[in-house]
């Protein structure tokens, strides 16, 4: 199992670090929120990321990618977490890309793969239909209609759904999972922004008698399996982002404990507080290992991928809940002011925790995978 | 590189041919082979594995041949350890001398000390115990009081040692002790301390086992009544024992990791809990299942961290941060695991002896109590947290 980055991946990480720190510091995220930016991200910044090749960083060369693997892309997600950078990488370059990479049909590959490198025809996956992640539970249906298909249903919490050019929609066809690619501008498609605590791009998508051509159904070996793999890749990338948030917030908190003076001494000299942050540090290191192992499991196509994805997601969820709460408490009153950045981290971390499976979902899945 | 690959293949082939199948199963407490004058084997496989490793010098593959080691380069020695871990080979002998004292003697010991002590360790003939802790000292190790007064007598220069040590693991089985003693009572706390090697068979040494809440234990109290220790058994300069001990404790981490890699007796939580989970009422079973999954995930995260730290250390990255969490996390997880298992078993998990309960139930109960020592010995969890806060996070004193 690879825990170390290759030389190329390290270079990618370092260039990403410079780019994000300069172009998308936390202040940028605050400005997007204050301006109620409709996309939740900066379109010009996304274009720059496209030019740097980030959307295709993890893709194999055969699909026109940079072959940096998910270990390389995961390093970018970690940095996005550290700086709260909002970019539609998860929806476009992980969820959609993983599904399109599994296309069995040559004509569909030729048509859709080039879109991955071009950021303007952005893709998003529409799967969940309630407030909780339930990837097998969708009720949206597709029925044969004329030469093609007719799609009906409603999708909630579509990640980066606002402004996506193409929607990958999970639907039931005679009780089986299938995936359709839908032009967001097609008749019967309504995309409504959902305003969430993290100010990122989430959408509700209504599909009312949407008429699709026959080749809108993606030719996959097994749509349910393909979906599961794509979701696992995304869960791991979310865990990488959460790891970045956790490390950043821990570092900020430790720095604060060193400089904040009360009772004539830095509060970081109090053992009661030292032990609390020391325990958080342990958890951050454990999460780091889980995230790296899970990222490398994607690249090695390991049979442990589902197990490691659930492990990474649970630990990211649990740690983020605990660490952000502790960070607020240790900062005292300033920690709950909007002026201070901590709240932005708190909100983003909580949305990550609920996205693509909360702790109970993944602990249950881990137990099932372990055979009990 | 290709040389290393062929060496690795050779090592793997040798281990396949020479490590008996029964020596590749997880260790249980009563099957640990401790070297020393009381060396004992319970079966032929243990003896074969021990003797074959001894012949190759593989009790310490990286030590020089002249002191009984394997004479391998550091890279080759690591390959031997990696291949042993990969095939789940047990440690051929458990010996604090080899793991902790040996590396220190190689670094700061005199030529005479190396010959006198390393060679018997490598033959598995001398068992060592550690004499650091004292009654009342606890985590404040440097407050130790055992005195060593320097004298000149008919047999030469020597220290006369008086005092006692406590929590000495297997003190009753050991042949020798490496110990910290106070050679200068007037010096400041950490400065009057010296590091000496004491023959446990010398006149004036007596040992008393300590009974613990788990029943029997490996811990002992050791008393010194005018014990004569020749000055040639002083390691490092007089009064600088604290620095020698710190060197030794750095090797404790590597020794601990040998335990973590399937060396320490522990139970497979899922295998133990599964039948009790199946017996529980559905609503309760769901809660136990969630808690068990959480425990397994904790252990999984720790195992991955162990692998990561090893991989990063081999790539010469700085692992001082994550390495500092290992003792704390591992021991607290063991404590939590046995708490869970005892509870999953209900009152059967609190059985003490007799045939009304299974051997496993008795075993879990005693192991549960024994784990209470894990977060105290070898530096309490609170001391570990202080180390992380100050040395890793740089928080002020």
mmCIF file of N, CA, C and O in Angstrom, chain B residues 343-374:
data_model
loop_
_atom_site.group_PDB
_atom_site.id
_atom_site.type_symbol
_atom_site.label_atom_id
_atom_site.label_comp_id
_atom_site.label_asym_id
_atom_site.label_seq_id
_atom_site.Cartn_x
_atom_site.Cartn_y
_atom_site.Cartn_z
ATOM 1 N N UNK B 343 -18.111 -6.348 28.299
ATOM 2 C CA UNK B 343 -19.523 -5.966 28.354
ATOM 3 C C UNK B 343 -20.378 -6.780 27.388
ATOM 4 O O UNK B 343 -21.509 -7.143 27.704
ATOM 5 N N UNK B 344 -19.812 -7.069 26.203
ATOM 6 C CA UNK B 344 -20.561 -7.871 25.232
ATOM 7 C C UNK B 344 -20.844 -9.259 25.810
ATOM 8 O O UNK B 344 -21.878 -9.869 25.544
ATOM 9 N N UNK B 345 -19.932 -9.754 26.644
ATOM 10 C CA UNK B 345 -20.103 -11.093 27.227
ATOM 11 C C UNK B 345 -21.066 -11.106 28.413
ATOM 12 O O UNK B 345 -21.390 -12.180 28.929
ATOM 13 N N UNK B 346 -21.475 -9.943 28.869
ATOM 14 C CA UNK B 346 -22.359 -9.905 30.043
ATOM 15 C C UNK B 346 -21.625 -10.422 31.271
ATOM 16 O O UNK B 346 -20.409 -10.279 31.381
ATOM 17 N N UNK B 347 -22.354 -11.075 32.176
ATOM 18 C CA UNK B 347 -21.697 -11.555 33.401
ATOM 19 C C UNK B 347 -20.687 -12.660 33.114
ATOM 20 O O UNK B 347 -19.744 -12.857 33.888
ATOM 21 N N UNK B 348 -20.840 -13.347 31.994
ATOM 22 C CA UNK B 348 -19.838 -14.360 31.640
ATOM 23 C C UNK B 348 -18.462 -13.739 31.439
ATOM 24 O O UNK B 348 -17.445 -14.406 31.584
ATOM 25 N N UNK B 349 -18.452 -12.464 31.101
ATOM 26 C CA UNK B 349 -17.171 -11.775 30.897
ATOM 27 C C UNK B 349 -16.462 -11.457 32.197
ATOM 28 O O UNK B 349 -15.328 -10.994 32.191
ATOM 29 N N UNK B 350 -17.134 -11.687 33.313
ATOM 30 C CA UNK B 350 -16.526 -11.394 34.614
ATOM 31 C C UNK B 350 -16.287 -12.678 35.411
ATOM 32 O O UNK B 350 -16.211 -12.668 36.635
ATOM 33 N N UNK B 351 -16.141 -13.788 34.685
ATOM 34 C CA UNK B 351 -15.906 -15.059 35.373
ATOM 35 C C UNK B 351 -14.442 -15.169 35.768
ATOM 36 O O UNK B 351 -13.561 -14.625 35.098
ATOM 37 N N UNK B 352 -14.176 -15.862 36.876
ATOM 38 C CA UNK B 352 -12.798 -15.882 37.390
ATOM 39 C C UNK B 352 -12.116 -17.229 37.177
ATOM 40 O O UNK B 352 -11.023 -17.308 36.665
ATOM 41 N N UNK B 353 -12.758 -18.318 37.607
ATOM 42 C CA UNK B 353 -12.150 -19.624 37.365
ATOM 43 C C UNK B 353 -13.190 -20.727 37.450
ATOM 44 O O UNK B 353 -14.349 -20.458 37.747
ATOM 45 N N UNK B 354 -12.781 -21.945 37.181
ATOM 46 C CA UNK B 354 -13.707 -23.070 37.241
ATOM 47 C C UNK B 354 -14.267 -23.413 35.876
ATOM 48 O O UNK B 354 -13.980 -22.729 34.890
ATOM 49 N N UNK B 355 -15.077 -24.465 35.838
ATOM 50 C CA UNK B 355 -15.522 -24.995 34.551
ATOM 51 C C UNK B 355 -16.920 -24.546 34.150
ATOM 52 O O UNK B 355 -17.491 -25.047 33.192
ATOM 53 N N UNK B 356 -17.492 -23.614 34.904
ATOM 54 C CA UNK B 356 -18.830 -23.144 34.547
ATOM 55 C C UNK B 356 -18.799 -22.163 33.379
ATOM 56 O O UNK B 356 -19.837 -21.832 32.815
ATOM 57 N N UNK B 357 -17.611 -21.693 33.085
ATOM 58 C CA UNK B 357 -17.463 -20.740 31.984
ATOM 59 C C UNK B 357 -16.374 -21.240 31.046
ATOM 60 O O UNK B 357 -15.579 -22.101 31.416
ATOM 61 N N UNK B 358 -16.321 -20.658 29.852
ATOM 62 C CA UNK B 358 -15.294 -21.101 28.906
ATOM 63 C C UNK B 358 -13.929 -20.525 29.292
ATOM 64 O O UNK B 358 -13.834 -19.504 29.988
ATOM 65 N N UNK B 359 -12.895 -21.191 28.808
ATOM 66 C CA UNK B 359 -11.527 -20.707 29.055
ATOM 67 C C UNK B 359 -11.361 -19.300 28.473
ATOM 68 O O UNK B 359 -10.685 -18.451 29.051
ATOM 69 N N UNK B 360 -12.011 -19.081 27.340
ATOM 70 C CA UNK B 360 -11.905 -17.764 26.703
ATOM 71 C C UNK B 360 -12.512 -16.687 27.603
ATOM 72 O O UNK B 360 -11.973 -15.585 27.735
ATOM 73 N N UNK B 361 -13.628 -17.006 28.241
ATOM 74 C CA UNK B 361 -14.267 -16.026 29.126
ATOM 75 C C UNK B 361 -13.355 -15.667 30.304
ATOM 76 O O UNK B 361 -13.195 -14.495 30.653
ATOM 77 N N UNK B 362 -12.738 -16.683 30.903
ATOM 78 C CA UNK B 362 -11.770 -16.406 31.977
ATOM 79 C C UNK B 362 -10.642 -15.508 31.465
ATOM 80 O O UNK B 362 -10.197 -14.575 32.114
ATOM 81 N N UNK B 363 -10.181 -15.877 30.273
ATOM 82 C CA UNK B 363 -9.032 -15.206 29.688
ATOM 83 C C UNK B 363 -9.334 -13.726 29.423
ATOM 84 O O UNK B 363 -8.524 -12.839 29.710
ATOM 85 N N UNK B 364 -10.526 -13.474 28.863
ATOM 86 C CA UNK B 364 -10.908 -12.093 28.548
ATOM 87 C C UNK B 364 -10.993 -11.274 29.833
ATOM 88 O O UNK B 364 -10.531 -10.128 29.906
ATOM 89 N N UNK B 365 -11.555 -11.867 30.878
ATOM 90 C CA UNK B 365 -11.696 -11.141 32.142
ATOM 91 C C UNK B 365 -10.330 -10.711 32.681
ATOM 92 O O UNK B 365 -10.132 -9.570 33.077
ATOM 93 N N UNK B 366 -9.383 -11.650 32.675
ATOM 94 C CA UNK B 366 -8.057 -11.321 33.225
ATOM 95 C C UNK B 366 -7.288 -10.361 32.322
ATOM 96 O O UNK B 366 -6.603 -9.459 32.792
ATOM 97 N N UNK B 367 -7.458 -10.554 31.021
ATOM 98 C CA UNK B 367 -6.779 -9.650 30.081
ATOM 99 C C UNK B 367 -7.343 -8.230 30.224
ATOM 100 O O UNK B 367 -6.614 -7.248 30.153
ATOM 101 N N UNK B 368 -8.651 -8.161 30.444
ATOM 102 C CA UNK B 368 -9.306 -6.848 30.655
ATOM 103 C C UNK B 368 -8.649 -6.123 31.827
ATOM 104 O O UNK B 368 -8.317 -4.939 31.734
ATOM 105 N N UNK B 369 -8.441 -6.853 32.916
ATOM 106 C CA UNK B 369 -7.819 -6.219 34.080
ATOM 107 C C UNK B 369 -6.354 -5.883 33.824
ATOM 108 O O UNK B 369 -5.856 -4.841 34.246
ATOM 109 N N UNK B 370 -5.689 -6.776 33.083
ATOM 110 C CA UNK B 370 -4.269 -6.529 32.797
ATOM 111 C C UNK B 370 -4.082 -5.272 31.949
ATOM 112 O O UNK B 370 -3.110 -4.534 32.121
ATOM 113 N N UNK B 371 -5.022 -5.013 31.011
ATOM 114 C CA UNK B 371 -4.849 -3.844 30.146
ATOM 115 C C UNK B 371 -4.826 -2.538 30.952
ATOM 116 O O UNK B 371 -4.318 -1.531 30.470
ATOM 117 N N UNK B 372 -5.361 -2.595 32.179
ATOM 118 C CA UNK B 372 -5.320 -1.387 33.017
ATOM 119 C C UNK B 372 -3.878 -0.962 33.299
ATOM 120 O O UNK B 372 -3.624 0.205 33.596
ATOM 121 N N UNK B 373 -2.944 -1.914 33.225
ATOM 122 C CA UNK B 373 -1.529 -1.550 33.453
ATOM 123 C C UNK B 373 -0.931 -0.861 32.225
ATOM 124 O O UNK B 373 0.055 -0.146 32.331
ATOM 125 N N UNK B 374 -1.528 -1.115 31.040
ATOM 126 C CA UNK B 374 -0.912 -0.626 29.794
ATOM 127 C C UNK B 374 -0.807 0.910 29.746
ATOM 128 O O UNK B 374 0.124 1.452 29.172
#
